[in-house]
Amino acid sequence: MDPYSRRSTWEILLNNRNNRVMVLTTHFMDEADILGDRIAIMAEGEMRCCGSSLFLKNRFGAGYNLTLVKDDAKCDDDAVAAFVQSYVPAAVLLSNVGSEIAFQLPLHSSSEFATMFAEMDRQLQTLGLLSYGVSVTTLEEVFIKVAELSDEHNQHTLGKHVTRANSAGSDGFYQPCDEIITTESIFRRHLRALLLKRFRYAKRDKKTIIYVAALPVLLIAAGLGILKSSMAINDDPLKALTTDEYSGSATPTPYFCQVGAGAGDWCSDVMASSYYSGADAQALSIPEPAFDSNSPTVFGVTYTDPALNASGYTGYSVAMGQEAFERGYGKGADLVEGQYGGYLVYGDSSQNLFGYNVFTNTTGSHSSAIFKALMDQAVYRFFASNNSTDSASNLNLKVNNHPL
């Protein structure tokens, strides 16, 4: 395939690989390096290794290639070799042909490159060099190394043969495939690599620690401080919760005294105007029992599971809600507007029992708190007057919406 067609094919594969798995076999290592997310190398009919291009180069690469361009009139080859090996003792001379001299540098020597290149720039003319360049191991070199490791019968004659026995020798340039097989999960390896990458970035640039760790904390603290101060300044004023925002003392408030509280007993006494004030308490008439059966149908719902007790608390609660609803919407009775609360009351002086349930219209602001406070005030007045010779009708409970 000519170069233009090959490039076109590469572009087609790269543009259509999203959400797809493509398997490509090739002997062209540049093609594998560019197109392959994961590259598997086969030798002697078996898969020998698999991984990303960078992974394979790190594991099987011979290292870096340092190429120096000589000034033939001034360059001393021995002096150049001594200079390179003074910084990288494991450097190996690859070739010395014409005006170029090349060295192979192991991967672990990369920490010495900055110092060596800085000194080389200063001594470039002294060493008789015109320029230099460094390149990483190519995938083709990796392929050759893997093939040599797999050649147990010495069938290949490309360069110096390396067997499995000495492949992990003292030069440490590469390792055989069977030494890198691991059972560690990919997630743990990725996590460790990301953490190590973050640590090295932070170590090189101290400002990163401030931006990543300290600055967000300071911004959050400043934001919370501003929010807290603005809330303290803009808190709503203290407001008394009363029926004045409805119809005041004329607000219709239905109630029903449950069976067991006869006329003149605690229920009727508490709801009298001498104790209950702030709204217009209106007694309702609900039959006894509240329904003909324990499974009535109310608002289209039949109470079968669980059933109601038509003569008890559950039956009268449902009946009270039905009656208040029908009054508010003028169904079965004259329309009563402005109902925001109501009560189901039980009072039995013989057993010293008193209890109530509050029914509220949630469209009214603070209706639950207001009508509960009115009933608590009436109950307190009633029992205080029974235990004192002084009238307790002037006792008032105040409820406020104190801002949080």
PDB file of N, CA, C and O in Angstrom, residues 90-158:
ATOM      1  N   ALA A  90      26.201   3.243  32.499  1.00  0.00           N
ATOM      2  CA  ALA A  90      25.689   2.080  31.764  1.00  0.00           C
ATOM      3  C   ALA A  90      25.490   2.362  30.284  1.00  0.00           C
ATOM      4  O   ALA A  90      24.949   1.514  29.560  1.00  0.00           O
ATOM      5  N   ALA A  91      25.913   3.535  29.809  1.00  0.00           N
ATOM      6  CA  ALA A  91      25.748   3.870  28.394  1.00  0.00           C
ATOM      7  C   ALA A  91      26.573   2.922  27.531  1.00  0.00           C
ATOM      8  O   ALA A  91      27.708   2.566  27.862  1.00  0.00           O
ATOM      9  N   VAL A  92      25.975   2.513  26.404  1.00  0.00           N
ATOM     10  CA  VAL A  92      26.618   1.565  25.491  1.00  0.00           C
ATOM     11  C   VAL A  92      26.756   2.221  24.125  1.00  0.00           C
ATOM     12  O   VAL A  92      25.802   2.830  23.621  1.00  0.00           O
ATOM     13  N   LEU A  93      27.939   2.103  23.533  1.00  0.00           N
ATOM     14  CA  LEU A  93      28.166   2.647  22.200  1.00  0.00           C
ATOM     15  C   LEU A  93      27.465   1.770  21.170  1.00  0.00           C
ATOM     16  O   LEU A  93      27.747   0.575  21.055  1.00  0.00           O
ATOM     17  N   LEU A  94      26.537   2.363  20.432  1.00  0.00           N
ATOM     18  CA  LEU A  94      25.806   1.611  19.412  1.00  0.00           C
ATOM     19  C   LEU A  94      26.510   1.663  18.064  1.00  0.00           C
ATOM     20  O   LEU A  94      26.651   0.648  17.386  1.00  0.00           O
ATOM     21  N   SER A  95      26.907   2.851  17.662  1.00  0.00           N
ATOM     22  CA  SER A  95      27.541   2.983  16.344  1.00  0.00           C
ATOM     23  C   SER A  95      28.399   4.236  16.317  1.00  0.00           C
ATOM     24  O   SER A  95      28.161   5.187  17.070  1.00  0.00           O
ATOM     25  N   ASN A  96      29.395   4.200  15.456  1.00  0.00           N
ATOM     26  CA  ASN A  96      30.264   5.354  15.230  1.00  0.00           C
ATOM     27  C   ASN A  96      30.616   5.353  13.750  1.00  0.00           C
ATOM     28  O   ASN A  96      31.650   4.838  13.334  1.00  0.00           O
ATOM     29  N   VAL A  97      29.687   5.902  12.975  1.00  0.00           N
ATOM     30  CA  VAL A  97      29.817   5.860  11.523  1.00  0.00           C
ATOM     31  C   VAL A  97      29.803   7.278  10.990  1.00  0.00           C
ATOM     32  O   VAL A  97      28.882   8.058  11.293  1.00  0.00           O
ATOM     33  N   GLY A  98      30.805   7.622  10.216  1.00  0.00           N
ATOM     34  CA  GLY A  98      30.850   8.935   9.595  1.00  0.00           C
ATOM     35  C   GLY A  98      30.884  10.035  10.637  1.00  0.00           C
ATOM     36  O   GLY A  98      31.695  10.018  11.570  1.00  0.00           O
ATOM     37  N   SER A  99      30.004  10.984  10.493  1.00  0.00           N
ATOM     38  CA  SER A  99      29.980  12.136  11.398  1.00  0.00           C
ATOM     39  C   SER A  99      28.993  11.955  12.547  1.00  0.00           C
ATOM     40  O   SER A  99      28.688  12.914  13.253  1.00  0.00           O
ATOM     41  N   GLU A 100      28.469  10.748  12.753  1.00  0.00           N
ATOM     42  CA  GLU A 100      27.517  10.503  13.838  1.00  0.00           C
ATOM     43  C   GLU A 100      28.030   9.410  14.755  1.00  0.00           C
ATOM     44  O   GLU A 100      28.608   8.419  14.304  1.00  0.00           O
ATOM     45  N   ILE A 101      27.810   9.622  16.026  1.00  0.00           N
ATOM     46  CA  ILE A 101      28.131   8.621  17.032  1.00  0.00           C
ATOM     47  C   ILE A 101      26.885   8.454  17.906  1.00  0.00           C
ATOM     48  O   ILE A 101      26.258   9.439  18.311  1.00  0.00           O
ATOM     49  N   ALA A 102      26.489   7.210  18.165  1.00  0.00           N
ATOM     50  CA  ALA A 102      25.233   6.935  18.875  1.00  0.00           C
ATOM     51  C   ALA A 102      25.509   6.088  20.106  1.00  0.00           C
ATOM     52  O   ALA A 102      26.336   5.155  20.071  1.00  0.00           O
ATOM     53  N   PHE A 103      24.805   6.423  21.195  1.00  0.00           N
ATOM     54  CA  PHE A 103      24.897   5.679  22.449  1.00  0.00           C
ATOM     55  C   PHE A 103      23.494   5.214  22.853  1.00  0.00           C
ATOM     56  O   PHE A 103      22.493   5.882  22.576  1.00  0.00           O
ATOM     57  N   GLN A 104      23.474   4.086  23.525  1.00  0.00           N
ATOM     58  CA  GLN A 104      22.217   3.579  24.085  1.00  0.00           C
ATOM     59  C   GLN A 104      22.232   3.812  25.593  1.00  0.00           C
ATOM     60  O   GLN A 104      23.154   3.378  26.290  1.00  0.00           O
ATOM     61  N   LEU A 105      21.182   4.509  26.088  1.00  0.00           N
ATOM     62  CA  LEU A 105      21.105   4.865  27.504  1.00  0.00           C
ATOM     63  C   LEU A 105      19.932   4.124  28.141  1.00  0.00           C
ATOM     64  O   LEU A 105      18.837   4.103  27.581  1.00  0.00           O
ATOM     65  N   PRO A 106      20.138   3.503  29.297  1.00  0.00           N
ATOM     66  CA  PRO A 106      19.039   2.760  29.939  1.00  0.00           C
ATOM     67  C   PRO A 106      17.936   3.695  30.431  1.00  0.00           C
ATOM     68  O   PRO A 106      18.158   4.886  30.665  1.00  0.00           O
ATOM     69  N   LEU A 107      16.749   3.130  30.614  1.00  0.00           N
ATOM     70  CA  LEU A 107      15.591   3.927  31.021  1.00  0.00           C
ATOM     71  C   LEU A 107      15.789   4.577  32.384  1.00  0.00           C
ATOM     72  O   LEU A 107      15.376   5.717  32.606  1.00  0.00           O
ATOM     73  N   HIS A 108      16.419   3.860  33.301  1.00  0.00           N
ATOM     74  CA  HIS A 108      16.534   4.388  34.663  1.00  0.00           C
ATOM     75  C   HIS A 108      17.519   5.542  34.775  1.00  0.00           C
ATOM     76  O   HIS A 108      17.659   6.146  35.840  1.00  0.00           O
ATOM     77  N   SER A 109      18.217   5.859  33.687  1.00  0.00           N
ATOM     78  CA  SER A 109      19.202   6.946  33.740  1.00  0.00           C
ATOM     79  C   SER A 109      18.606   8.295  33.358  1.00  0.00           C
ATOM     80  O   SER A 109      19.332   9.283  33.273  1.00  0.00           O
ATOM     81  N   SER A 110      17.297   8.367  33.132  1.00  0.00           N
ATOM     82  CA  SER A 110      16.692   9.616  32.659  1.00  0.00           C
ATOM     83  C   SER A 110      16.847  10.754  33.662  1.00  0.00           C
ATOM     84  O   SER A 110      16.822  11.929  33.280  1.00  0.00           O
ATOM     85  N   SER A 111      17.027  10.434  34.944  1.00  0.00           N
ATOM     86  CA  SER A 111      17.183  11.495  35.942  1.00  0.00           C
ATOM     87  C   SER A 111      18.487  12.269  35.764  1.00  0.00           C
ATOM     88  O   SER A 111      18.627  13.381  36.285  1.00  0.00           O
ATOM     89  N   GLU A 112      19.455  11.686  35.032  1.00  0.00           N
ATOM     90  CA  GLU A 112      20.744  12.351  34.827  1.00  0.00           C
ATOM     91  C   GLU A 112      20.778  13.190  33.556  1.00  0.00           C
ATOM     92  O   GLU A 112      21.755  13.901  33.308  1.00  0.00           O
ATOM     93  N   PHE A 113      19.713  13.126  32.753  1.00  0.00           N
ATOM     94  CA  PHE A 113      19.749  13.782  31.450  1.00  0.00           C
ATOM     95  C   PHE A 113      19.861  15.299  31.571  1.00  0.00           C
ATOM     96  O   PHE A 113      20.603  15.941  30.817  1.00  0.00           O
ATOM     97  N   ALA A 114      19.113  15.887  32.479  1.00  0.00           N
ATOM     98  CA  ALA A 114      19.109  17.350  32.576  1.00  0.00           C
ATOM     99  C   ALA A 114      20.509  17.881  32.864  1.00  0.00           C
ATOM    100  O   ALA A 114      20.984  18.834  32.221  1.00  0.00           O
ATOM    101  N   THR A 115      21.183  17.252  33.830  1.00  0.00           N
ATOM    102  CA  THR A 115      22.541  17.697  34.174  1.00  0.00           C
ATOM    103  C   THR A 115      23.505  17.449  33.019  1.00  0.00           C
ATOM    104  O   THR A 115      24.345  18.308  32.684  1.00  0.00           O
ATOM    105  N   MET A 116      23.396  16.281  32.390  1.00  0.00           N
ATOM    106  CA  MET A 116      24.313  15.938  31.302  1.00  0.00           C
ATOM    107  C   MET A 116      24.123  16.868  30.107  1.00  0.00           C
ATOM    108  O   MET A 116      25.102  17.360  29.529  1.00  0.00           O
ATOM    109  N   PHE A 117      22.877  17.139  29.732  1.00  0.00           N
ATOM    110  CA  PHE A 117      22.639  17.993  28.571  1.00  0.00           C
ATOM    111  C   PHE A 117      23.055  19.436  28.839  1.00  0.00           C
ATOM    112  O   PHE A 117      23.551  20.130  27.945  1.00  0.00           O
ATOM    113  N   ALA A 118      22.852  19.892  30.080  1.00  0.00           N
ATOM    114  CA  ALA A 118      23.283  21.254  30.407  1.00  0.00           C
ATOM    115  C   ALA A 118      24.799  21.388  30.285  1.00  0.00           C
ATOM    116  O   ALA A 118      25.317  22.376  29.735  1.00  0.00           O
ATOM    117  N   GLU A 119      25.526  20.395  30.791  1.00  0.00           N
ATOM    118  CA  GLU A 119      26.988  20.434  30.693  1.00  0.00           C
ATOM    119  C   GLU A 119      27.445  20.232  29.250  1.00  0.00           C
ATOM    120  O   GLU A 119      28.438  20.832  28.804  1.00  0.00           O
ATOM    121  N   MET A 120      26.711  19.410  28.494  1.00  0.00           N
ATOM    122  CA  MET A 120      27.071  19.187  27.092  1.00  0.00           C
ATOM    123  C   MET A 120      26.912  20.465  26.285  1.00  0.00           C
ATOM    124  O   MET A 120      27.721  20.762  25.395  1.00  0.00           O
ATOM    125  N   ASP A 121      25.881  21.252  26.595  1.00  0.00           N
ATOM    126  CA  ASP A 121      25.706  22.529  25.901  1.00  0.00           C
ATOM    127  C   ASP A 121      26.892  23.460  26.152  1.00  0.00           C
ATOM    128  O   ASP A 121      27.325  24.195  25.252  1.00  0.00           O
ATOM    129  N   ARG A 122      27.421  23.417  27.383  1.00  0.00           N
ATOM    130  CA  ARG A 122      28.547  24.292  27.701  1.00  0.00           C
ATOM    131  C   ARG A 122      29.847  23.816  27.043  1.00  0.00           C
ATOM    132  O   ARG A 122      30.717  24.620  26.720  1.00  0.00           O
ATOM    133  N   GLN A 123      30.000  22.495  26.861  1.00  0.00           N
ATOM    134  CA  GLN A 123      31.243  21.953  26.325  1.00  0.00           C
ATOM    135  C   GLN A 123      31.100  21.476  24.879  1.00  0.00           C
ATOM    136  O   GLN A 123      31.901  20.664  24.411  1.00  0.00           O
ATOM    137  N   LEU A 124      30.091  21.953  24.191  1.00  0.00           N
ATOM    138  CA  LEU A 124      29.824  21.461  22.837  1.00  0.00           C
ATOM    139  C   LEU A 124      31.031  21.660  21.920  1.00  0.00           C
ATOM    140  O   LEU A 124      31.447  20.743  21.200  1.00  0.00           O
ATOM    141  N   GLN A 125      31.611  22.844  21.940  1.00  0.00           N
ATOM    142  CA  GLN A 125      32.770  23.113  21.075  1.00  0.00           C
ATOM    143  C   GLN A 125      34.010  22.386  21.576  1.00  0.00           C
ATOM    144  O   GLN A 125      34.826  21.907  20.773  1.00  0.00           O
ATOM    145  N   THR A 126      34.166  22.297  22.888  1.00  0.00           N
ATOM    146  CA  THR A 126      35.335  21.603  23.440  1.00  0.00           C
ATOM    147  C   THR A 126      35.339  20.135  23.042  1.00  0.00           C
ATOM    148  O   THR A 126      36.394  19.563  22.718  1.00  0.00           O
ATOM    149  N   LEU A 127      34.156  19.508  23.049  1.00  0.00           N
ATOM    150  CA  LEU A 127      34.057  18.102  22.678  1.00  0.00           C
ATOM    151  C   LEU A 127      34.079  17.896  21.168  1.00  0.00           C
ATOM    152  O   LEU A 127      34.161  16.757  20.704  1.00  0.00           O
ATOM    153  N   GLY A 128      33.975  18.966  20.417  1.00  0.00           N
ATOM    154  CA  GLY A 128      33.978  18.847  18.965  1.00  0.00           C
ATOM    155  C   GLY A 128      32.658  18.330  18.418  1.00  0.00           C
ATOM    156  O   GLY A 128      32.649  17.542  17.469  1.00  0.00           O
ATOM    157  N   LEU A 129      31.567  18.774  19.013  1.00  0.00           N
ATOM    158  CA  LEU A 129      30.241  18.343  18.585  1.00  0.00           C
ATOM    159  C   LEU A 129      29.488  19.507  17.966  1.00  0.00           C
ATOM    160  O   LEU A 129      29.637  20.659  18.383  1.00  0.00           O
ATOM    161  N   LEU A 130      28.667  19.184  16.977  1.00  0.00           N
ATOM    162  CA  LEU A 130      27.850  20.211  16.331  1.00  0.00           C
ATOM    163  C   LEU A 130      26.429  20.243  16.907  1.00  0.00           C
ATOM    164  O   LEU A 130      25.861  21.315  17.091  1.00  0.00           O
ATOM    165  N   SER A 131      25.865  19.087  17.182  1.00  0.00           N
ATOM    166  CA  SER A 131      24.505  19.009  17.733  1.00  0.00           C
ATOM    167  C   SER A 131      24.295  17.619  18.314  1.00  0.00           C
ATOM    168  O   SER A 131      25.139  16.724  18.145  1.00  0.00           O
ATOM    169  N   TYR A 132      23.169  17.457  18.987  1.00  0.00           N
ATOM    170  CA  TYR A 132      22.849  16.147  19.551  1.00  0.00           C
ATOM    171  C   TYR A 132      21.327  16.010  19.649  1.00  0.00           C
ATOM    172  O   TYR A 132      20.584  16.996  19.608  1.00  0.00           O
ATOM    173  N   GLY A 133      20.890  14.774  19.769  1.00  0.00           N
ATOM    174  CA  GLY A 133      19.456  14.504  19.909  1.00  0.00           C
ATOM    175  C   GLY A 133      19.246  13.189  20.632  1.00  0.00           C
ATOM    176  O   GLY A 133      20.112  12.308  20.611  1.00  0.00           O
ATOM    177  N   VAL A 134      18.100  13.058  21.284  1.00  0.00           N
ATOM    178  CA  VAL A 134      17.787  11.845  22.029  1.00  0.00           C
ATOM    179  C   VAL A 134      16.396  11.368  21.620  1.00  0.00           C
ATOM    180  O   VAL A 134      15.492  12.172  21.392  1.00  0.00           O
ATOM    181  N   SER A 135      16.227  10.073  21.495  1.00  0.00           N
ATOM    182  CA  SER A 135      14.938   9.501  21.104  1.00  0.00           C
ATOM    183  C   SER A 135      14.655   8.283  21.962  1.00  0.00           C
ATOM    184  O   SER A 135      15.574   7.619  22.456  1.00  0.00           O
ATOM    185  N   VAL A 136      13.357   7.994  22.133  1.00  0.00           N
ATOM    186  CA  VAL A 136      12.960   6.854  22.945  1.00  0.00           C
ATOM    187  C   VAL A 136      12.947   5.601  22.084  1.00  0.00           C
ATOM    188  O   VAL A 136      12.963   5.669  20.846  1.00  0.00           O
ATOM    189  N   THR A 137      12.900   4.464  22.739  1.00  0.00           N
ATOM    190  CA  THR A 137      12.861   3.194  22.026  1.00  0.00           C
ATOM    191  C   THR A 137      11.653   3.130  21.094  1.00  0.00           C
ATOM    192  O   THR A 137      10.552   3.539  21.459  1.00  0.00           O
ATOM    193  N   THR A 138      11.839   2.622  19.907  1.00  0.00           N
ATOM    194  CA  THR A 138      10.725   2.469  18.971  1.00  0.00           C
ATOM    195  C   THR A 138      10.036   1.133  19.206  1.00  0.00           C
ATOM    196  O   THR A 138      10.599   0.203  19.807  1.00  0.00           O
ATOM    197  N   LEU A 139       8.808   1.040  18.720  1.00  0.00           N
ATOM    198  CA  LEU A 139       8.059  -0.203  18.872  1.00  0.00           C
ATOM    199  C   LEU A 139       8.697  -1.335  18.068  1.00  0.00           C
ATOM    200  O   LEU A 139       8.575  -2.512  18.421  1.00  0.00           O
ATOM    201  N   GLU A 140       9.396  -0.981  17.010  1.00  0.00           N
ATOM    202  CA  GLU A 140      10.085  -2.006  16.224  1.00  0.00           C
ATOM    203  C   GLU A 140      11.186  -2.668  17.050  1.00  0.00           C
ATOM    204  O   GLU A 140      11.369  -3.889  16.999  1.00  0.00           O
ATOM    205  N   GLU A 141      11.911  -1.877  17.833  1.00  0.00           N
ATOM    206  CA  GLU A 141      12.938  -2.447  18.700  1.00  0.00           C
ATOM    207  C   GLU A 141      12.311  -3.333  19.773  1.00  0.00           C
ATOM    208  O   GLU A 141      12.877  -4.364  20.149  1.00  0.00           O
ATOM    209  N   VAL A 142      11.142  -2.925  20.265  1.00  0.00           N
ATOM    210  CA  VAL A 142      10.440  -3.754  21.240  1.00  0.00           C
ATOM    211  C   VAL A 142      10.074  -5.098  20.620  1.00  0.00           C
ATOM    212  O   VAL A 142      10.248  -6.157  21.234  1.00  0.00           O
ATOM    213  N   PHE A 143       9.572  -5.067  19.394  1.00  0.00           N
ATOM    214  CA  PHE A 143       9.185  -6.303  18.710  1.00  0.00           C
ATOM    215  C   PHE A 143      10.387  -7.243  18.568  1.00  0.00           C
ATOM    216  O   PHE A 143      10.293  -8.453  18.796  1.00  0.00           O
ATOM    217  N   ILE A 144      11.522  -6.673  18.197  1.00  0.00           N
ATOM    218  CA  ILE A 144      12.720  -7.497  18.029  1.00  0.00           C
ATOM    219  C   ILE A 144      13.140  -8.116  19.358  1.00  0.00           C
ATOM    220  O   ILE A 144      13.503  -9.297  19.429  1.00  0.00           O
ATOM    221  N   LYS A 145      13.074  -7.329  20.438  1.00  0.00           N
ATOM    222  CA  LYS A 145      13.452  -7.861  21.745  1.00  0.00           C
ATOM    223  C   LYS A 145      12.536  -9.006  22.158  1.00  0.00           C
ATOM    224  O   LYS A 145      12.992 -10.038  22.655  1.00  0.00           O
ATOM    225  N   VAL A 146      11.226  -8.823  21.960  1.00  0.00           N
ATOM    226  CA  VAL A 146      10.283  -9.875  22.337  1.00  0.00           C
ATOM    227  C   VAL A 146      10.507 -11.120  21.492  1.00  0.00           C
ATOM    228  O   VAL A 146      10.455 -12.251  21.991  1.00  0.00           O
ATOM    229  N   ALA A 147      10.777 -10.926  20.205  1.00  0.00           N
ATOM    230  CA  ALA A 147      11.045 -12.079  19.342  1.00  0.00           C
ATOM    231  C   ALA A 147      12.305 -12.811  19.778  1.00  0.00           C
ATOM    232  O   ALA A 147      12.362 -14.049  19.771  1.00  0.00           O
ATOM    233  N   GLU A 148      13.334 -12.074  20.183  1.00  0.00           N
ATOM    234  CA  GLU A 148      14.568 -12.711  20.649  1.00  0.00           C
ATOM    235  C   GLU A 148      14.336 -13.493  21.934  1.00  0.00           C
ATOM    236  O   GLU A 148      14.879 -14.582  22.127  1.00  0.00           O
ATOM    237  N   LEU A 149      13.516 -12.941  22.825  1.00  0.00           N
ATOM    238  CA  LEU A 149      13.225 -13.645  24.075  1.00  0.00           C
ATOM    239  C   LEU A 149      12.484 -14.951  23.821  1.00  0.00           C
ATOM    240  O   LEU A 149      12.600 -15.900  24.598  1.00  0.00           O
ATOM    241  N   SER A 150      11.708 -14.987  22.733  1.00  0.00           N
ATOM    242  CA  SER A 150      10.905 -16.173  22.433  1.00  0.00           C
ATOM    243  C   SER A 150      11.648 -17.180  21.565  1.00  0.00           C
ATOM    244  O   SER A 150      11.135 -18.276  21.321  1.00  0.00           O
ATOM    245  N   ASP A 151      12.822 -16.827  21.088  1.00  0.00           N
ATOM    246  CA  ASP A 151      13.574 -17.698  20.180  1.00  0.00           C
ATOM    247  C   ASP A 151      14.412 -18.676  20.995  1.00  0.00           C
ATOM    248  O   ASP A 151      15.587 -18.436  21.288  1.00  0.00           O
ATOM    249  N   GLU A 152      13.792 -19.785  21.377  1.00  0.00           N
ATOM    250  CA  GLU A 152      14.484 -20.752  22.227  1.00  0.00           C
ATOM    251  C   GLU A 152      15.469 -21.625  21.452  1.00  0.00           C
ATOM    252  O   GLU A 152      16.349 -22.246  22.045  1.00  0.00           O
ATOM    253  N   HIS A 153      15.317 -21.718  20.140  1.00  0.00           N
ATOM    254  CA  HIS A 153      16.161 -22.628  19.345  1.00  0.00           C
ATOM    255  C   HIS A 153      17.160 -21.882  18.467  1.00  0.00           C
ATOM    256  O   HIS A 153      17.707 -22.459  17.522  1.00  0.00           O
ATOM    257  N   ASN A 154      17.373 -20.596  18.771  1.00  0.00           N
ATOM    258  CA  ASN A 154      18.377 -19.811  18.042  1.00  0.00           C
ATOM    259  C   ASN A 154      18.151 -19.830  16.532  1.00  0.00           C
ATOM    260  O   ASN A 154      19.072 -20.040  15.741  1.00  0.00           O
ATOM    261  N   GLN A 155      16.902 -19.628  16.127  1.00  0.00           N
ATOM    262  CA  GLN A 155      16.582 -19.680  14.708  1.00  0.00           C
ATOM    263  C   GLN A 155      16.837 -18.352  14.005  1.00  0.00           C
ATOM    264  O   GLN A 155      16.940 -18.306  12.792  1.00  0.00           O
ATOM    265  N   HIS A 156      16.877 -17.253  14.778  1.00  0.00           N
ATOM    266  CA  HIS A 156      17.020 -15.935  14.169  1.00  0.00           C
ATOM    267  C   HIS A 156      18.454 -15.455  14.313  1.00  0.00           C
ATOM    268  O   HIS A 156      19.152 -15.774  15.272  1.00  0.00           O
ATOM    269  N   THR A 157      18.871 -14.653  13.363  1.00  0.00           N
ATOM    270  CA  THR A 157      20.257 -14.175  13.358  1.00  0.00           C
ATOM    271  C   THR A 157      20.330 -12.664  13.271  1.00  0.00           C
ATOM    272  O   THR A 157      21.324 -12.113  12.835  1.00  0.00           O
ATOM    273  N   LEU A 158      19.247 -11.979  13.686  1.00  0.00           N
ATOM    274  CA  LEU A 158      19.248 -10.515  13.634  1.00  0.00           C
ATOM    275  C   LEU A 158      19.989  -9.979  14.847  1.00  0.00           C
ATOM    276  O   LEU A 158      19.468  -9.953  15.954  1.00  0.00           O
TER     277      LEU A 158
END
